[in-house]
């Protein structure tokens, strides 16, 4: 079972460019990494926006653009507040999940993509109709 990942929060390294969140915690086995991140202003409660993932993680924290390595990105845990399309994350729970699903379906239909569900083909037993 995953304990460090939810639908609304995760490690910074799992976010996509454009997503933003509030730092929940900074945690690493390497204390030097934690201290370095704190010195950059990456502390619980601060808003962080991921701009790019490769070749290095580029983030915006408090108006400053910072470059982070993989090890640093893995040490930052965030609670998501906005997706890459800038839509705010809905309230947690099933209602939030369903709202996000319906928003996605609406966006999919706006992009002229069709979602079709095939009806199951039921055959009657041979000789009976």
Short mmCIF file of C-alpha atoms in Angstrom, two decimals, residues 11-15 27-28 33 36-37 52-58 67-77:
data_model
loop_
_atom_site.label_atom_id
_atom_site.label_comp_id
_atom_site.label_asym_id
_atom_site.label_seq_id
_atom_site.Cartn_x
_atom_site.Cartn_y
_atom_site.Cartn_z
CA UNK A 11 6.54 13.91 -4.24
CA UNK A 12 7.47 16.92 -6.37
CA UNK A 13 9.24 14.53 -8.75
CA UNK A 14 5.86 13.03 -9.77
CA UNK A 15 4.27 16.34 -10.77
CA UNK A 27 12.20 14.67 4.02
CA UNK A 28 15.36 12.81 3.02
CA UNK A 33 19.75 17.86 1.14
CA UNK A 36 19.97 22.94 1.38
CA UNK A 37 16.28 22.97 0.45
CA UNK A 52 10.05 21.74 -16.15
CA UNK A 53 11.28 18.25 -15.28
CA UNK A 54 14.13 17.67 -17.68
CA UNK A 55 17.12 17.95 -17.83
CA UNK A 56 16.66 19.26 -14.28
CA UNK A 57 13.67 20.29 -12.18
CA UNK A 58 12.93 24.00 -12.60
CA UNK A 67 16.95 24.44 -10.31
CA UNK A 68 16.75 21.15 -8.41
CA UNK A 69 18.37 17.76 -8.93
CA UNK A 70 16.42 14.49 -8.79
CA UNK A 71 17.47 13.84 -5.19
CA UNK A 72 16.13 17.22 -4.07
CA UNK A 73 12.86 16.83 -6.01
CA UNK A 74 12.33 13.42 -4.40
CA UNK A 75 12.69 14.99 -0.93
CA UNK A 76 9.87 17.54 -1.45
CA UNK A 77 6.31 16.40 -0.77
#
